[in-house]
mmCIF file of C-alpha atoms in Angstrom:
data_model
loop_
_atom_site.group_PDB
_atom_site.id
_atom_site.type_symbol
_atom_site.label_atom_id
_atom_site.label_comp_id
_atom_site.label_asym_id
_atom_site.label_seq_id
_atom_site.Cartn_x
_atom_site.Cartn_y
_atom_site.Cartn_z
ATOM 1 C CA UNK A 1 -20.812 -82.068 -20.760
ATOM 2 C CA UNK A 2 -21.090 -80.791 -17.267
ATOM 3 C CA UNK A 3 -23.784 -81.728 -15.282
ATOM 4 C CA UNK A 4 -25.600 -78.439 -14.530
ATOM 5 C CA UNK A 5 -25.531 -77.742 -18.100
ATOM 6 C CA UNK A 6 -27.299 -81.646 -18.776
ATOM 7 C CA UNK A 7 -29.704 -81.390 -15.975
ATOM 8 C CA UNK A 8 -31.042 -78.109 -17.565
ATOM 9 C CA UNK A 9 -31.219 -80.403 -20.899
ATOM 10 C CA UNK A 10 -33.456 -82.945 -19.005
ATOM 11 C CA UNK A 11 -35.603 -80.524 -17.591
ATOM 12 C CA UNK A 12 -36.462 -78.530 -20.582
ATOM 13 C CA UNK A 13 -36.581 -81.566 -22.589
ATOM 14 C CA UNK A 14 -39.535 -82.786 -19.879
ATOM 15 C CA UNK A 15 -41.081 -79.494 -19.970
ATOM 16 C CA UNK A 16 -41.383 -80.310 -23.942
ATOM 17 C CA UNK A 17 -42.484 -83.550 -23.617
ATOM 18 C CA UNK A 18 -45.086 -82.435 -21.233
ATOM 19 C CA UNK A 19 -46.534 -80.207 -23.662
ATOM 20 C CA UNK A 20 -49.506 -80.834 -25.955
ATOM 21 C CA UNK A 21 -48.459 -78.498 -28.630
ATOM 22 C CA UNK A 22 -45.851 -78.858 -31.128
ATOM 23 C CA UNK A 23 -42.288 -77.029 -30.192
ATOM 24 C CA UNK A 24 -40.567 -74.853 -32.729
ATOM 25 C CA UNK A 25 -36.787 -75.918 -32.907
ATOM 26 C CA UNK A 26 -35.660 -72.417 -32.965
ATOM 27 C CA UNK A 27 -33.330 -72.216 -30.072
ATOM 28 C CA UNK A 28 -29.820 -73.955 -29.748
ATOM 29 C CA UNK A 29 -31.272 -75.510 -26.048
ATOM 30 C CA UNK A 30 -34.570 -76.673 -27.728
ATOM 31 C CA UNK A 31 -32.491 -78.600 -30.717
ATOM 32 C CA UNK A 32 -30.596 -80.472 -28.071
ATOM 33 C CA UNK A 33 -33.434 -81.179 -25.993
ATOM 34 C CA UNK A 34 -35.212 -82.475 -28.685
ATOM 35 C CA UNK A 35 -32.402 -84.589 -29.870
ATOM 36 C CA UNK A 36 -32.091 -86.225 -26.016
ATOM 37 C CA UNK A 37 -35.286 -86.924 -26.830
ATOM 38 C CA UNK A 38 -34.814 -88.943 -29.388
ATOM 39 C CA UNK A 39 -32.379 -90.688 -28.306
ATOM 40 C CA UNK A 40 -34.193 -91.790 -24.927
ATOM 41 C CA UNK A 41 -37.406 -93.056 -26.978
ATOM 42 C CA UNK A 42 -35.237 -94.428 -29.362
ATOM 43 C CA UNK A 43 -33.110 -96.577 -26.631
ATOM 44 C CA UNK A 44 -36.595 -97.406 -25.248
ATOM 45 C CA UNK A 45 -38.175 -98.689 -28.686
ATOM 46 C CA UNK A 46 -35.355 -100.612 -29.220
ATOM 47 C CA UNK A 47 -35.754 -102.416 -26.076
ATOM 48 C CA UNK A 48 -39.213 -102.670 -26.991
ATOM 49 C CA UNK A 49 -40.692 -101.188 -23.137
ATOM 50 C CA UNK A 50 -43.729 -100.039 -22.809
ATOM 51 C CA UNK A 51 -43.843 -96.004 -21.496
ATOM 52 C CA UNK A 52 -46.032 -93.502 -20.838
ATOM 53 C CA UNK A 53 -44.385 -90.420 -22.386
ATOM 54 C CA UNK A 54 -46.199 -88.117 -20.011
ATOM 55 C CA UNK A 55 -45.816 -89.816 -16.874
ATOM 56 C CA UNK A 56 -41.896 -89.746 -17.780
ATOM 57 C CA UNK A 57 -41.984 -85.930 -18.456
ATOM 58 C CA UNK A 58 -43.655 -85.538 -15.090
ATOM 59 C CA UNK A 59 -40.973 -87.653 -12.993
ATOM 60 C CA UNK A 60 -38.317 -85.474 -15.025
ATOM 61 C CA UNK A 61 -40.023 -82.469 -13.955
ATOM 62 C CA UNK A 62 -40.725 -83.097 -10.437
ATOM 63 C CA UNK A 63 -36.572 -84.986 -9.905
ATOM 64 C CA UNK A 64 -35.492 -81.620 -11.199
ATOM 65 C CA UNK A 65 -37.669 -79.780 -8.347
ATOM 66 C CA UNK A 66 -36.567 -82.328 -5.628
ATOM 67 C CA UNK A 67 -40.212 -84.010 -5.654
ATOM 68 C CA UNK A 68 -41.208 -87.530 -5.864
ATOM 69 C CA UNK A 69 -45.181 -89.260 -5.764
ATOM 70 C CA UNK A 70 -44.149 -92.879 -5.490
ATOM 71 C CA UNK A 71 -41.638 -93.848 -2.179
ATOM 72 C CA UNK A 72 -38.729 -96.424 -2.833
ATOM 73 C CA UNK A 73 -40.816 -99.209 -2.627
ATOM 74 C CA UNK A 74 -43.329 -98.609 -4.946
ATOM 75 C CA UNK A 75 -40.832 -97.213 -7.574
ATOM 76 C CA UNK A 76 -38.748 -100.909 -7.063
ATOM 77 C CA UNK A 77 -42.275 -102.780 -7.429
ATOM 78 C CA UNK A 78 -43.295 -100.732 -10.818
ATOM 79 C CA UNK A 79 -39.953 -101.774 -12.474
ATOM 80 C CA UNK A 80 -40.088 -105.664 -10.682
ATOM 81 C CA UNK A 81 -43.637 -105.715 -12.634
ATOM 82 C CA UNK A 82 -42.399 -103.770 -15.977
ATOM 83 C CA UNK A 83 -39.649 -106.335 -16.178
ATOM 84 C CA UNK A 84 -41.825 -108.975 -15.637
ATOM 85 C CA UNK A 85 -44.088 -107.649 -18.592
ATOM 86 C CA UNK A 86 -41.104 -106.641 -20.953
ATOM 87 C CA UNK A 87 -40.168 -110.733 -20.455
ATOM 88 C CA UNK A 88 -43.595 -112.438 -21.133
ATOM 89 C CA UNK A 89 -43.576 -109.814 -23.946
ATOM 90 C CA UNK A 90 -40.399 -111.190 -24.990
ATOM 91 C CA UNK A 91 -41.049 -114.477 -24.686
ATOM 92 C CA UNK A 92 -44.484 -114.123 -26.850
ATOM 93 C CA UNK A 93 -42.345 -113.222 -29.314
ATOM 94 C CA UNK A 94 -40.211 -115.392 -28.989
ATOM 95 C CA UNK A 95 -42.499 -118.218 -29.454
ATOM 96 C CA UNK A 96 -44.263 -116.324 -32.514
ATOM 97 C CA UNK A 97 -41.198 -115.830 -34.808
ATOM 98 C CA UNK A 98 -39.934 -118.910 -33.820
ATOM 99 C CA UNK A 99 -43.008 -120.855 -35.838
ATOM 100 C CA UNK A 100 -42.807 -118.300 -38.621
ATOM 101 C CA UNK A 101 -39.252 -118.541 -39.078
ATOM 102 C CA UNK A 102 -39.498 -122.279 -39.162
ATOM 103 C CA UNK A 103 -42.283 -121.855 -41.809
ATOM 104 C CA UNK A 104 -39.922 -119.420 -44.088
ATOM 105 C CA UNK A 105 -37.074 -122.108 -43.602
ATOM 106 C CA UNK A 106 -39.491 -124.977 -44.608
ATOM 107 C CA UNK A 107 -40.344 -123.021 -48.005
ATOM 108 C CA UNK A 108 -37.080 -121.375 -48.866
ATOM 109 C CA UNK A 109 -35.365 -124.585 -48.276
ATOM 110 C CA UNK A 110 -36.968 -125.802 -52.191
ATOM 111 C CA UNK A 111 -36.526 -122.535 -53.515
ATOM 112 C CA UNK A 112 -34.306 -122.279 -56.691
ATOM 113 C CA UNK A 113 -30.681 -122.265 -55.796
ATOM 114 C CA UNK A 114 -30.947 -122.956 -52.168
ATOM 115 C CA UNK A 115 -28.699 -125.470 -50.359
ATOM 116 C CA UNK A 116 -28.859 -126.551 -46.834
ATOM 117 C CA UNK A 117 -26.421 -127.449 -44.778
ATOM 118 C CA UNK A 118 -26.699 -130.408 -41.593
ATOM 119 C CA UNK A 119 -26.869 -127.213 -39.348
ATOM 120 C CA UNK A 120 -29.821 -125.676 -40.906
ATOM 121 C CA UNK A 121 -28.461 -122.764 -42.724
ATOM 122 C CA UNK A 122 -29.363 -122.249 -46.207
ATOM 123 C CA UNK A 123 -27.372 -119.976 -48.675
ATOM 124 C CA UNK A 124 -27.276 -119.111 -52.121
ATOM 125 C CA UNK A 125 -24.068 -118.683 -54.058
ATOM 126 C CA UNK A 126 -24.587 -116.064 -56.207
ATOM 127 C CA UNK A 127 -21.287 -115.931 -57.661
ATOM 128 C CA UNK A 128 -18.009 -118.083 -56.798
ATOM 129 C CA UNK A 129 -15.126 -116.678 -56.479
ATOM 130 C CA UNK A 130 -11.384 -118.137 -57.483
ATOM 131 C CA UNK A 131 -9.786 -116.603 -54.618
ATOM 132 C CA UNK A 132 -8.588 -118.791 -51.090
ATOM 133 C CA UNK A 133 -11.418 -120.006 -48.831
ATOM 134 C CA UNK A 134 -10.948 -118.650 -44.938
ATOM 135 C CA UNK A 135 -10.581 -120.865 -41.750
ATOM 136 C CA UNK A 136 -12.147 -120.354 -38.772
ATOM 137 C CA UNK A 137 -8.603 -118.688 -37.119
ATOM 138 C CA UNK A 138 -8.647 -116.035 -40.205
ATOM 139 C CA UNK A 139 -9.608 -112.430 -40.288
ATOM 140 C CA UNK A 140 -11.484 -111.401 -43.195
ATOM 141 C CA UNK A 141 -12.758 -108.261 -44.884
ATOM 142 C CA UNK A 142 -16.608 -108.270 -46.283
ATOM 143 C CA UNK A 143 -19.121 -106.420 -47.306
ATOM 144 C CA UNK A 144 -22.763 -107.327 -46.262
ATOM 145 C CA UNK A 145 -26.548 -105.927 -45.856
ATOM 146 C CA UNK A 146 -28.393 -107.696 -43.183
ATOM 147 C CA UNK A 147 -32.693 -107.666 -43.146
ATOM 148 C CA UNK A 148 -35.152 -109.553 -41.217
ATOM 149 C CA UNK A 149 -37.408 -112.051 -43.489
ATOM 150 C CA UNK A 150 -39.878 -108.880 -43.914
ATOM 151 C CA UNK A 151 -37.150 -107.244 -45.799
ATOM 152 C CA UNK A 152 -36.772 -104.296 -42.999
ATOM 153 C CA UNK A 153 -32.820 -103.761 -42.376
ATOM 154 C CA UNK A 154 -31.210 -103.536 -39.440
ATOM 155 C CA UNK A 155 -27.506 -103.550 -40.854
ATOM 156 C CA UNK A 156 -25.219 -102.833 -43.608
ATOM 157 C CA UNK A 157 -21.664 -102.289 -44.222
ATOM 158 C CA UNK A 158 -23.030 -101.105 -47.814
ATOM 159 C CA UNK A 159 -24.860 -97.732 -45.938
ATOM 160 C CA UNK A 160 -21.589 -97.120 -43.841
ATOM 161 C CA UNK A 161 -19.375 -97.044 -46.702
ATOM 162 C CA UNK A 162 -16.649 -99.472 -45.924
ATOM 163 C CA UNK A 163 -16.320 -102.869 -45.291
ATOM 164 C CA UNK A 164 -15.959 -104.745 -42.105
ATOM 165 C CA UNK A 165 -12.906 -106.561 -40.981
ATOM 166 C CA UNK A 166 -13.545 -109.360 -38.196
ATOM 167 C CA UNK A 167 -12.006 -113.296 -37.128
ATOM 168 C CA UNK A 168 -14.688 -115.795 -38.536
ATOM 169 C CA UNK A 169 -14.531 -117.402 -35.617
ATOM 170 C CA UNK A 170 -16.008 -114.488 -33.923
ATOM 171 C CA UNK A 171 -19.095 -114.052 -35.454
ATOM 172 C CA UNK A 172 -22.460 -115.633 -35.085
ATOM 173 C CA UNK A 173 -22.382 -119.394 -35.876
ATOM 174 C CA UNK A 174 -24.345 -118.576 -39.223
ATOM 175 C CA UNK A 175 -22.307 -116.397 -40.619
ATOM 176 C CA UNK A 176 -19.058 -118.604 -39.204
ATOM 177 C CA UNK A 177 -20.042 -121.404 -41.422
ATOM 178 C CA UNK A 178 -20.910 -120.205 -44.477
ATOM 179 C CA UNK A 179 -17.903 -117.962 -44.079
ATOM 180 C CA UNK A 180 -16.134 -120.849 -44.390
ATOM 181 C CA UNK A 181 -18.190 -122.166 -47.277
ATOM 182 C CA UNK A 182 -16.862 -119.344 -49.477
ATOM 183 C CA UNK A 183 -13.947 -118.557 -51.841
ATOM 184 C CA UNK A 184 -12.448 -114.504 -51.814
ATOM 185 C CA UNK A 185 -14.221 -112.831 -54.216
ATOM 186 C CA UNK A 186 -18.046 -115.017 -53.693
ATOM 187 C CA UNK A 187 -21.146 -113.260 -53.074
ATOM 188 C CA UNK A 188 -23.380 -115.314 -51.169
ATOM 189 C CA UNK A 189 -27.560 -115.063 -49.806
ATOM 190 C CA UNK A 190 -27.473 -116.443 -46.363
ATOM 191 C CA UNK A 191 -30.676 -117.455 -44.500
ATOM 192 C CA UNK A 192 -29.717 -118.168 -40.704
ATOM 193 C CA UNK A 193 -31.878 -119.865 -38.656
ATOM 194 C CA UNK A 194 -32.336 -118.183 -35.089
ATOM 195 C CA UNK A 195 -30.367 -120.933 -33.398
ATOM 196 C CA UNK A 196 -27.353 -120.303 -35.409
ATOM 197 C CA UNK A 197 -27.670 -116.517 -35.078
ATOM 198 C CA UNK A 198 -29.402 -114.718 -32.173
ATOM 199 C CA UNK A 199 -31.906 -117.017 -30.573
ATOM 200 C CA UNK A 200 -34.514 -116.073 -28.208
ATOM 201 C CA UNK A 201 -32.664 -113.307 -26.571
ATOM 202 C CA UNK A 202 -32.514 -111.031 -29.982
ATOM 203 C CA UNK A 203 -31.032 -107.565 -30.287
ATOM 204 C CA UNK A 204 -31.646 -104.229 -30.799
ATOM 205 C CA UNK A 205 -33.488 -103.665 -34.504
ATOM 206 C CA UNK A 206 -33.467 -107.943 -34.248
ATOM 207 C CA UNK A 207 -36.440 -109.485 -32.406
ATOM 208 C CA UNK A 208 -36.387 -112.791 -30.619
ATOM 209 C CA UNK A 209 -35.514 -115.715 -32.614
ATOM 210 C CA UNK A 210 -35.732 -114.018 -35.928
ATOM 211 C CA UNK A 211 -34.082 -115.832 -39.110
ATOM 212 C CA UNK A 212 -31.652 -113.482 -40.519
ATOM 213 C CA UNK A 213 -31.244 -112.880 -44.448
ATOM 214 C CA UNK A 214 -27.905 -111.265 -45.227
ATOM 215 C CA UNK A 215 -26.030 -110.950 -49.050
ATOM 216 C CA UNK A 216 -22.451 -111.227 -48.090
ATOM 217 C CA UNK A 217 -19.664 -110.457 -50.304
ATOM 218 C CA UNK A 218 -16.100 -112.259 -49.020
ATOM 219 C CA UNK A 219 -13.267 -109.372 -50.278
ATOM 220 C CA UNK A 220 -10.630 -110.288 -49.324
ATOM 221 C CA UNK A 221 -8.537 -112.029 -46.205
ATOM 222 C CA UNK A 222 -6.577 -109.846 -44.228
ATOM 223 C CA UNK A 223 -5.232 -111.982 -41.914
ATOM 224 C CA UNK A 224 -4.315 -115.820 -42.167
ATOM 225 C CA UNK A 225 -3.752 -118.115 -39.294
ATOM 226 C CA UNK A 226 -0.074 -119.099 -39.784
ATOM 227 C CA UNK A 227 0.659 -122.542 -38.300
ATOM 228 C CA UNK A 228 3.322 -122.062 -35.668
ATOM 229 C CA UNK A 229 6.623 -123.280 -37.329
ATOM 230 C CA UNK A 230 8.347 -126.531 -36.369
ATOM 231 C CA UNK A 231 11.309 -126.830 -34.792
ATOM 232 C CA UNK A 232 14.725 -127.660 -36.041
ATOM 233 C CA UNK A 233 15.877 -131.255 -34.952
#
């Protein structure tokens, strides 16, 4: 996309926003404005910053017609002190679902079925398979769902329709462990604690150190680690 043809996107997409009345989506450029849109506030959600929707029409608006209210320096000090929110936000957080998870972990840990390994994680084997187990150097194929402790998801091979293919030793610790806990053809609950997942740092649809429930099923492995051979004497 060209862009003259994404600046006029922008701009009608501000002149929207700026709006107080619902839009009709009857035009191709109104569709696509609306779905920039959504995928602005959507990036912005995700990152969990605080906006004003109108005040970011407006500075759309007025970019498009070479205007400006704020000079360099102020615009550098509003995002110095919106980063400095977005972190003690993060941080808050942080130190919230860090006590809850370690509440969750405390009660599931006596829950039926539950095992718990010297790292912390806890799984469930749901059903053992007869197949090999994988090593940390293999590449194996799974399927999995992944939710926060609320339920909500935030990922699923299941939804996509395939399964996913990846080293076990490239995945978070969590699921690198219990990985190697399982036999091809097991279907496994894991609960990972946020020190063996994402920690305090999080990621999109994942807030800071969150404990991560996933039901993994190990299909297959699709790539062993060969030892290198030894050589003739």
């Amino acid at each position: 996309m060209n862009k003259l043809v994404l600046g006029g996107l922008v701009v009608a997409m501000a002149l929207t926003t700026a709006c107080n009345r619902k839009v009709k989506l009857d035009t191709d450029i109104k569709k696509a404005s609306y779905a920039i849109g959504q995928q602005i506030g959507g990036n912005l959600k995700q990152q969990n910053i605080d906006f004003d929707a109108d005040a970011l029409a407006q500075a759309l608006k007025d970019a498009s017609a070479g205007k400006n209210e704020m000079t360099k320096e102020d615009m550098q000090a509003a995002m110095m002190k919106l980063q400095e929110l977005a972190m003690k936000k993060q941080q808050e957080a942080a130190d919230t679902n860090a006590k809850a998870g370690k509440d969750f972990l405390e009660k599931n840990k006596s829950a039926a079925n539950v095992k718990t390994t010297a790292s912390g994680l806890q799984y469930i084997m749901e059903k053992e398979g007869t197949g090999a187990m994988p090593k940390k150097e293999d590449v194996v194929k799974v399927h999995y769902k992944g939710t926060l402790t609320n339920g909500e998801q935030f990922d699923s091979s299941y939804d996509r329709g395939q399964p996913a293919e990846f080293p076990v030793g490239g995945v978070i610790p969590g699921w690198t462990e219990a990985l190697q806990l399982m036999k091809v053809g097991s279907k496994a609950k894991l609960f990972i604690p946020p020190e063996l997942a994402y920690g305090p740092s999080g990621r999109p649809g994942i807030p800071p150190n969150s404990v991560l429930v996933f039901e993994v099923e190990l299909m297959d492995i699709v790539k062993a680690d060969k030892p290198a051979a030894k050589a003739k004497k």
